[in-house]
Short mmCIF file of C-alpha atoms in Angstrom, two decimals:
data_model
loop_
_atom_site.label_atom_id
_atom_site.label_comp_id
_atom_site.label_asym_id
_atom_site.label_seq_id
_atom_site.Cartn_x
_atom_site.Cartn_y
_atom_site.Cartn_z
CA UNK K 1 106.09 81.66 113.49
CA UNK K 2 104.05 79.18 111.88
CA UNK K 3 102.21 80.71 108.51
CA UNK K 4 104.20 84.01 108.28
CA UNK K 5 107.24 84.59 106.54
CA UNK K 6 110.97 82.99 108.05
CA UNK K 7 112.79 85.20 110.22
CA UNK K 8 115.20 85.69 107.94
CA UNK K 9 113.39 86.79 104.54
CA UNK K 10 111.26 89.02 106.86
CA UNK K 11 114.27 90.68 108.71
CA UNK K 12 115.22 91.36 104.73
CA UNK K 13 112.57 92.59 103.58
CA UNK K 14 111.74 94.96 106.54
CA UNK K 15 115.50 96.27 106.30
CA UNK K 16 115.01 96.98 102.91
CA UNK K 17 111.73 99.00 103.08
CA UNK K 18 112.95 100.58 106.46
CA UNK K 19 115.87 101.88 103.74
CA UNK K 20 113.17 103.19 101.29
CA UNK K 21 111.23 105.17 103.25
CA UNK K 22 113.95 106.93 104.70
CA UNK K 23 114.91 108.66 101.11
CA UNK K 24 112.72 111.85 101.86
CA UNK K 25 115.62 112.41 104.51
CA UNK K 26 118.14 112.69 102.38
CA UNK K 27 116.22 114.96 99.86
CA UNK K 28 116.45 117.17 102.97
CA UNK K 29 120.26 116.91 103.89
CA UNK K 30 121.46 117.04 100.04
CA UNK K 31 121.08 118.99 97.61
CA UNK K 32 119.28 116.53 94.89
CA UNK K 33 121.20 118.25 91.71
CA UNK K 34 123.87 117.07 93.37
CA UNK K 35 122.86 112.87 93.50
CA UNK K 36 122.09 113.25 89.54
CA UNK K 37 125.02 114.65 88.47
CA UNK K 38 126.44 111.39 87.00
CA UNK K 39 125.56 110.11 83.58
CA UNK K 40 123.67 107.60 82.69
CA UNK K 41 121.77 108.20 85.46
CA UNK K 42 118.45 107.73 83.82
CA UNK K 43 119.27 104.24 83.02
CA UNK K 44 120.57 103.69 85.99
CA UNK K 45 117.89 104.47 87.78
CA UNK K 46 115.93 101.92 86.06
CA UNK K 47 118.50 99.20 86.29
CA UNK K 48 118.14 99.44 89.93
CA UNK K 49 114.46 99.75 90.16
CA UNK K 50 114.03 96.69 88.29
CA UNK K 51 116.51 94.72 90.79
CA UNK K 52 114.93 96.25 94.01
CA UNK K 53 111.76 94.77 92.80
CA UNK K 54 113.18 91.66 91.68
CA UNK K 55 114.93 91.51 95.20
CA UNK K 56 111.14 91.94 96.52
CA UNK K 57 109.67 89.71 94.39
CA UNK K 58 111.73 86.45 95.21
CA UNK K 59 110.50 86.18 98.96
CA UNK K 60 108.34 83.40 98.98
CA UNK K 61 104.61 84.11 99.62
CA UNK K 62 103.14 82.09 102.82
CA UNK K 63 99.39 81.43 104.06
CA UNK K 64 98.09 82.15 107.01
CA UNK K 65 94.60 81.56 107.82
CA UNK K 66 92.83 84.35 109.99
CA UNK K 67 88.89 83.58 109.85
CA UNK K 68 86.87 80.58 108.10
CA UNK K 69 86.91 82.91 104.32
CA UNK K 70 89.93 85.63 105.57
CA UNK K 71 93.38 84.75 104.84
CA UNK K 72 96.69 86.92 104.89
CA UNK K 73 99.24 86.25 102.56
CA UNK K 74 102.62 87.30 103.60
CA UNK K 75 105.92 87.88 101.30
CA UNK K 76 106.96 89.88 98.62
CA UNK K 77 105.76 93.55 99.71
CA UNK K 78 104.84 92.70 103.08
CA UNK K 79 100.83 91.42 104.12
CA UNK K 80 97.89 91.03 101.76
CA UNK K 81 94.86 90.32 103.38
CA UNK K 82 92.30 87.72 100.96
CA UNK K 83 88.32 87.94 101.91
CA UNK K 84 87.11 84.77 100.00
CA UNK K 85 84.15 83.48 99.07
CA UNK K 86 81.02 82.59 96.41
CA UNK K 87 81.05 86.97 95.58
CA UNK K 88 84.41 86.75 94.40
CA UNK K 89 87.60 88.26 96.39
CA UNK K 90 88.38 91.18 98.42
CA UNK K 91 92.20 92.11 98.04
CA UNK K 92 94.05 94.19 100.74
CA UNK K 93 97.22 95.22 98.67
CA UNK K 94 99.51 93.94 95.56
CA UNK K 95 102.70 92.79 96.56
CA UNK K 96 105.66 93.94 93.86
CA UNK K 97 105.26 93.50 90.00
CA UNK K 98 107.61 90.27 89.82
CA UNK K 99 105.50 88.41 92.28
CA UNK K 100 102.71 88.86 89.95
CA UNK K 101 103.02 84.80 88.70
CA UNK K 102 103.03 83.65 92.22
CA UNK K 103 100.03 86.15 93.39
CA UNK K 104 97.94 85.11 90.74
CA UNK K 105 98.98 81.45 91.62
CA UNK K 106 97.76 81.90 94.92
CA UNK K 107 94.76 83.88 94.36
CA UNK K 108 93.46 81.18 91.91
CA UNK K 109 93.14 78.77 94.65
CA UNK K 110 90.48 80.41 96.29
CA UNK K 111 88.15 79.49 93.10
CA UNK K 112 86.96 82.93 92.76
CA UNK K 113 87.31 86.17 90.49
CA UNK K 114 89.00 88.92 92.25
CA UNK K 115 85.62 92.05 92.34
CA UNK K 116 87.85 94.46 94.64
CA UNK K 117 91.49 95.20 95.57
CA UNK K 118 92.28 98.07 98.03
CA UNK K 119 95.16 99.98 98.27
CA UNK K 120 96.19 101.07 102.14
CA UNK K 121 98.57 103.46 100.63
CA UNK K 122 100.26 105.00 97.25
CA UNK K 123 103.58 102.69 97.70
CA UNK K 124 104.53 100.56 95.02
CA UNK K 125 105.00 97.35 97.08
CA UNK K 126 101.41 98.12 97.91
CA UNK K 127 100.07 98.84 94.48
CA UNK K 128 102.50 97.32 91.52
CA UNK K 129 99.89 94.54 91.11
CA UNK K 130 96.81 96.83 90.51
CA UNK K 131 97.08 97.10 86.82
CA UNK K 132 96.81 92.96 86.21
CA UNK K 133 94.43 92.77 89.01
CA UNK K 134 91.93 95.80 87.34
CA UNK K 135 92.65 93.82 83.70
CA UNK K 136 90.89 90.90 85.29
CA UNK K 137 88.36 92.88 86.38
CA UNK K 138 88.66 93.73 89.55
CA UNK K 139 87.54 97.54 91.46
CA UNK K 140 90.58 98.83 92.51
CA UNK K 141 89.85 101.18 95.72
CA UNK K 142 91.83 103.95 97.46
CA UNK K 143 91.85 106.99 99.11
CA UNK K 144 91.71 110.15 96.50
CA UNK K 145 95.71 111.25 97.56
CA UNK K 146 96.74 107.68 97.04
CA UNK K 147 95.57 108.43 93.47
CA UNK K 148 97.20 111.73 92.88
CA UNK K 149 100.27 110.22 94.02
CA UNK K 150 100.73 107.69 91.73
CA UNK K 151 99.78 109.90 89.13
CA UNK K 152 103.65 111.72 90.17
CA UNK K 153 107.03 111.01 90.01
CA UNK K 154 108.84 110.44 93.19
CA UNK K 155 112.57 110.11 94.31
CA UNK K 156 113.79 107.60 96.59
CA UNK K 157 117.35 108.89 97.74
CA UNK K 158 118.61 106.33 99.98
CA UNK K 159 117.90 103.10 97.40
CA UNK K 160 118.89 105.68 94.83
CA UNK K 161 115.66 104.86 93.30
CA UNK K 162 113.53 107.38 90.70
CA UNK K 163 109.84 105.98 90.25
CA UNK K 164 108.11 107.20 87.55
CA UNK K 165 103.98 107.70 87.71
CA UNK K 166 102.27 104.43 87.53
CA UNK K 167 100.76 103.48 84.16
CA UNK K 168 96.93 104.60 84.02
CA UNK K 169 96.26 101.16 83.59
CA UNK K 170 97.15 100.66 87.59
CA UNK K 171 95.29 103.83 89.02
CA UNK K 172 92.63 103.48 91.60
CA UNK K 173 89.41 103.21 89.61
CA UNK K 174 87.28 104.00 93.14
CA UNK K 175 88.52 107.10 95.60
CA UNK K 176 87.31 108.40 98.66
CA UNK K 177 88.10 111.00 101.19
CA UNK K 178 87.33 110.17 104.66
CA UNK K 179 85.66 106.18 104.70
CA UNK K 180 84.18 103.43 102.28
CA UNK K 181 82.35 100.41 103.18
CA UNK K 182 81.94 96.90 101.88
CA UNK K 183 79.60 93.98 102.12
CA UNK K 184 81.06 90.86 100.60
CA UNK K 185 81.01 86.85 101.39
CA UNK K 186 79.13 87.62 104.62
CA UNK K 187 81.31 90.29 105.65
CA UNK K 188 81.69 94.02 106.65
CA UNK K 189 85.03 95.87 105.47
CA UNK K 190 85.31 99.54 106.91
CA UNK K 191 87.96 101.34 105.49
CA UNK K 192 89.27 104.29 107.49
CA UNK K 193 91.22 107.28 105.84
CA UNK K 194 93.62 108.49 108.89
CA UNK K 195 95.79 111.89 108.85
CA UNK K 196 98.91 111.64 107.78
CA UNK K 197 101.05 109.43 109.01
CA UNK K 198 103.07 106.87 106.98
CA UNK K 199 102.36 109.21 103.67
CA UNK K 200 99.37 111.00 103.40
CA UNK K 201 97.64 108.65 101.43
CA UNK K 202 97.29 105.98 104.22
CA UNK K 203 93.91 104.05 105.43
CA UNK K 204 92.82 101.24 107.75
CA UNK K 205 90.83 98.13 106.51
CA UNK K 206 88.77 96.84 109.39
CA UNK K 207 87.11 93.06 108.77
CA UNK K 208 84.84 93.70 111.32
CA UNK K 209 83.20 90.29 111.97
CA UNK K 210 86.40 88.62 111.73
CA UNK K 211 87.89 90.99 114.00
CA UNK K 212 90.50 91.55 111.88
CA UNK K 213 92.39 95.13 111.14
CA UNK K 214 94.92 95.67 108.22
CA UNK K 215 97.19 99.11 109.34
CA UNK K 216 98.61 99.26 106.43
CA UNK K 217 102.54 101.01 106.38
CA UNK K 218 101.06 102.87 110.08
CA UNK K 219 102.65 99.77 111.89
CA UNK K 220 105.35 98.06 111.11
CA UNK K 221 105.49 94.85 113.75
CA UNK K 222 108.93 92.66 114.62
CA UNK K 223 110.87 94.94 116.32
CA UNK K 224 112.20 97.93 113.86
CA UNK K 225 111.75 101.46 113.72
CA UNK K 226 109.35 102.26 110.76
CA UNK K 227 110.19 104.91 108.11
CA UNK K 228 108.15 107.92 107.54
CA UNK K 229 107.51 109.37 103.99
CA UNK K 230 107.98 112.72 104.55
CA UNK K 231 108.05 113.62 101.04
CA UNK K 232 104.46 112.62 100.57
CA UNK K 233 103.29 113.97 103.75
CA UNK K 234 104.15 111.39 106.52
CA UNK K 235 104.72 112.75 109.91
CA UNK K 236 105.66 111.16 113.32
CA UNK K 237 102.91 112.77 115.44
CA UNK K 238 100.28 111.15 112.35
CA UNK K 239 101.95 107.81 113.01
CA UNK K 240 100.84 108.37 117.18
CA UNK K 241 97.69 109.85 116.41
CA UNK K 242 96.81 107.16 113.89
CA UNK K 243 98.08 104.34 116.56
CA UNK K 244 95.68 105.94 118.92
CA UNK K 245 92.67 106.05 116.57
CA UNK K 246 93.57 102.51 115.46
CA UNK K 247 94.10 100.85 118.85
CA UNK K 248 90.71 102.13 119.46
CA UNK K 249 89.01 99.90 117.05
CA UNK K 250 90.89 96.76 118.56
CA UNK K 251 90.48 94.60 121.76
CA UNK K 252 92.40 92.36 122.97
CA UNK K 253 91.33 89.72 120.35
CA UNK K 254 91.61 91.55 117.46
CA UNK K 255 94.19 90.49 114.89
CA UNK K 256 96.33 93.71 113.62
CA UNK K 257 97.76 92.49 110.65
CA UNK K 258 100.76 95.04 109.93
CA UNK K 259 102.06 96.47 106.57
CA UNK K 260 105.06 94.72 107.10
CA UNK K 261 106.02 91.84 110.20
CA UNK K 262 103.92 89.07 111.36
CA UNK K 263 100.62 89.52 112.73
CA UNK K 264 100.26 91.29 115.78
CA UNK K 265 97.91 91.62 118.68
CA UNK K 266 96.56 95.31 120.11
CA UNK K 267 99.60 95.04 123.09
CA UNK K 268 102.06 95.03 120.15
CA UNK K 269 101.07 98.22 118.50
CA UNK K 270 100.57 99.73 121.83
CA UNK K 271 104.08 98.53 122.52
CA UNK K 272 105.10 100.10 119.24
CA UNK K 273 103.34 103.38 119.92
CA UNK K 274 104.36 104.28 123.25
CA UNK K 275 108.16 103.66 121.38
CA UNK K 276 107.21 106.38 118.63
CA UNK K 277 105.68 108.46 121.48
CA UNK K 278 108.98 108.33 123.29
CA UNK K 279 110.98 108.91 120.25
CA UNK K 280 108.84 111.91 119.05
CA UNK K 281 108.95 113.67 122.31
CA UNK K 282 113.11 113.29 122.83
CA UNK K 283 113.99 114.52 119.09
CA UNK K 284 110.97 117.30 119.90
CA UNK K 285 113.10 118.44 123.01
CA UNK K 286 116.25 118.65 120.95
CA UNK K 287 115.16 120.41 117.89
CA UNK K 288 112.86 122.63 120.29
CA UNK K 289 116.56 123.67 121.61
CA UNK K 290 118.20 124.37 119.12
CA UNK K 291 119.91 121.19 118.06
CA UNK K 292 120.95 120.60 114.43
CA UNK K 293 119.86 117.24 112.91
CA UNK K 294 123.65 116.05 113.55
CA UNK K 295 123.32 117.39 117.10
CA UNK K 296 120.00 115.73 117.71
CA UNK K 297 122.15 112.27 116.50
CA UNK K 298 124.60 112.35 118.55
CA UNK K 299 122.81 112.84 121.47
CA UNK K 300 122.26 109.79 121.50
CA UNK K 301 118.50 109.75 122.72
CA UNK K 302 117.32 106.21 121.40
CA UNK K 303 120.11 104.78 123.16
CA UNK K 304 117.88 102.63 125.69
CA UNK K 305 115.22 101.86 122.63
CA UNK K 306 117.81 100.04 120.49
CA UNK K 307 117.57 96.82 121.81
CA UNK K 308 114.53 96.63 121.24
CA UNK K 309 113.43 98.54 117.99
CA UNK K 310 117.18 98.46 116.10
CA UNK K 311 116.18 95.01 114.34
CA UNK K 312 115.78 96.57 110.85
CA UNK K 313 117.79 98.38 108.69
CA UNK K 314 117.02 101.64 110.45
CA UNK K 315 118.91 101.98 113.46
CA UNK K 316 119.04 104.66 116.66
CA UNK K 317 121.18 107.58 114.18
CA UNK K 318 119.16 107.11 111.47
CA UNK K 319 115.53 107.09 113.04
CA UNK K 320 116.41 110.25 115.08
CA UNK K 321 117.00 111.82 111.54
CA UNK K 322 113.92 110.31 110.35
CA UNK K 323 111.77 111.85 113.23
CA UNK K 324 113.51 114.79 113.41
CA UNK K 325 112.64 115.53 109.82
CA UNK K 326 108.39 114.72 110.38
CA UNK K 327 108.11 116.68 113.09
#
C-alpha cells in the first residue's frame, strides 16, 4: 500500500504489540511471584525492555500524505499523525525511544517547531518520545488517567517485560477529563476521551476539516485481533461502545487512521466492530455458563473468524482468553 509501512514490517510490528497487550492475561492465570522467582530478574527485565524497543525502533518510518498540511507517519510504534504549518506542529503520538533520531529527522522537514504533541493513550510506543519532544518545547496533552499511569509501574507478562514510571521529564504537561480542543494552521482538532476500552486512558483526535480521525490503540486495522489492557482498565464491551461512538463521527470519506495498520475507511472499523461484537457475545455465552477460561478455548468459538482476524500474533485461543478476561 503505497505510503504505509511493507506488509511485512507491519505484520511484525502488529504481532508484537498484539503480544504486549495480552500480558494482563497472564497476570490473571499465574500467580506473578511465581514469573519473578529467578534471579537476576531485575536486570533482566531491563535487558529485554531495551531490545523490545530496539526491535520497535528499527522499522522504518514512511509518509503518507492525508490533507494539503496533515500527514501520518507510519513505523516504529504504529501511526503518528503531523498537522503542519506557519504555527508550528501538532503531534498525534511518539513512536518508541530509539526512533527518536529518525522522528526528529522527519519532523524537521516540515520547517516548523513542534507547539503540541498528544498522547491517545498511556502506552509507551505512544508516549516514549514525549520527554525530547516537551525539551524542545512542545505542550504535551493527554487525558488525566493517561497521566496517572505513567506515573506507575506496570508488568507486561507475556513479553516478560517490567516498565518502570516514565521519567517526569515525559509526563503530560496538559490533562483533561472528558474533551480538549485545538485551533492550529487553519485547523480544528477535537479530542474525545472515550470509556474504557483499549486502557482507560484512551481518546480520539478528530482533524475535523481534513476529515481525518486518529483512534488511537481502539482500532487496530489489517486483519488481527487487538489486545485489551485489562490491567489498566481495558474492556471488550469499551472497545464496541467506543467503535460505535467513533463510527459516528465518520462518513464514508473520512480517513480513520488506526493505532496500528494502514489507514482505514469507516467500512473497515465497522468490519472490525461487528468482529469484536461477535467475539464478545460468544465468550459472554460461555462464561455466562459456566465455562472456565480453558473451557471457553476450546470451544472453539472464533473458529469461523480466523481467517479473517488470525493475521497477528494473537490468534482464535488466545483472543478468547483475552475477551474472556475484559468482560
Amino acid at each position: 500500500m503505497s505510503g504505509s509501512v511493507t506488509s511485512r514490517t507491519r505484520r511484525e510490528w502488529l504481532q508484537m504489540m498484539a503480544a504486549m497487550g495480552a500480558g494482563a492475561l497472564v497476570d490473571g492465570l499465574f500467580p506473578r511471584e511465581l514469573a519473578r522467582a529467578a534471579t537476576g530478574r531485575v536486570a533482566q527485565q531491563q535487558d529485554h525492555a531495551a531490545q523490545v524497543r530496539a526491535q520497535i525502533g528499527a522499522i522504518p518510518i514512511q509518509a503518507q500524505p492525508l490533507a494539503e498540511n496533515l500527514t501520518l507517519l507510519a513505523g516504529p510504534g504504529g501511526n503518528v499523525v503531523v498537522l503542519h504549518g506557519s504555527d508550528g506542529l501538532v503531534v498525534v503520538d511518539t513512536f518508541v525511544a530509539p526512533a527518536w533520531p529518525k522522528l526528529q529527522e522527519s519532523l524537521k522537514g516540515f520547517g516548523a517547531p513542534v507547539k503540541f504533541v498528544i498522547n491517545t493513550h498511556w502506552h509507551f510506543d505512544h508516549t516514549d518520545n514525549n520527554a525530547p519532544l516537551r525539551a524542545g518545547g512542545a505542550t504535551v496533552v493527554a487525558h488525566e488517567n493517561t497521566k496517572l499511569r505513567m506515573t506507575q509501574p506496570h508488568h507486561l507478562a507475556v513479553l516478560e517485560l517490567d516498565l518502570p514510571p516514565s521519567p517526569a521529564a515525559a509526563l503530560p504537561q496538559r490533562v483533561f477529563k472528558e474533551g480538549y480542543k485545538l485551533e492550529a494552521n487553519s485547523e480544528r482538532l477535537a479530542v474525545t476521551h472515550v470509556p474504557p476500552a483499549h486502557t482507560d486512558t484512551d481518546v480520539a483526535v478528530r482533524f475535523e476539516k481534513a476529515n481525518v480521525l486518529h483512534t488511537g490503540d481502539v482500532f487496530f486495522n489489517g486483519g488481527v485481533y487487538p489486545y485489551i489492557d485489562g490491567s489498566t482498565g481495558g474492556r471488550i464491551d469499551g472497545m464496541i461502545e467506543a467503535a460505535d461512538r467513533l463510527l459516528s463521527l465518520a462518513d464514508a470519506d473520512t480517513k480513520i487512521v488506526p493505532g496500528h495498520g494502514p489507514l482505514g475507511t469507516k467500512a473497515d472499523y465497522a468490519k472490525y466492530r461487528d468482529m469484536l461484537s461477535k467475539a464478545a457475545d460468544r465468550v459472554r455465552k460461555l462464561k455466562a455458563s459456566g465455562k472456565s477460561v480453558d473451557d471457553a478455548i476450546a470451544a472453539k468459538p472464533f473458529a469461523d473468524l480466523e481467517a479473517d482476524w488470525g493475521k497477528g500474533r494473537l490468534n482464535g485461543d488466545s483472543f478468547v482468553k483475552v475477551v474472556y478476561l475484559t468482560l
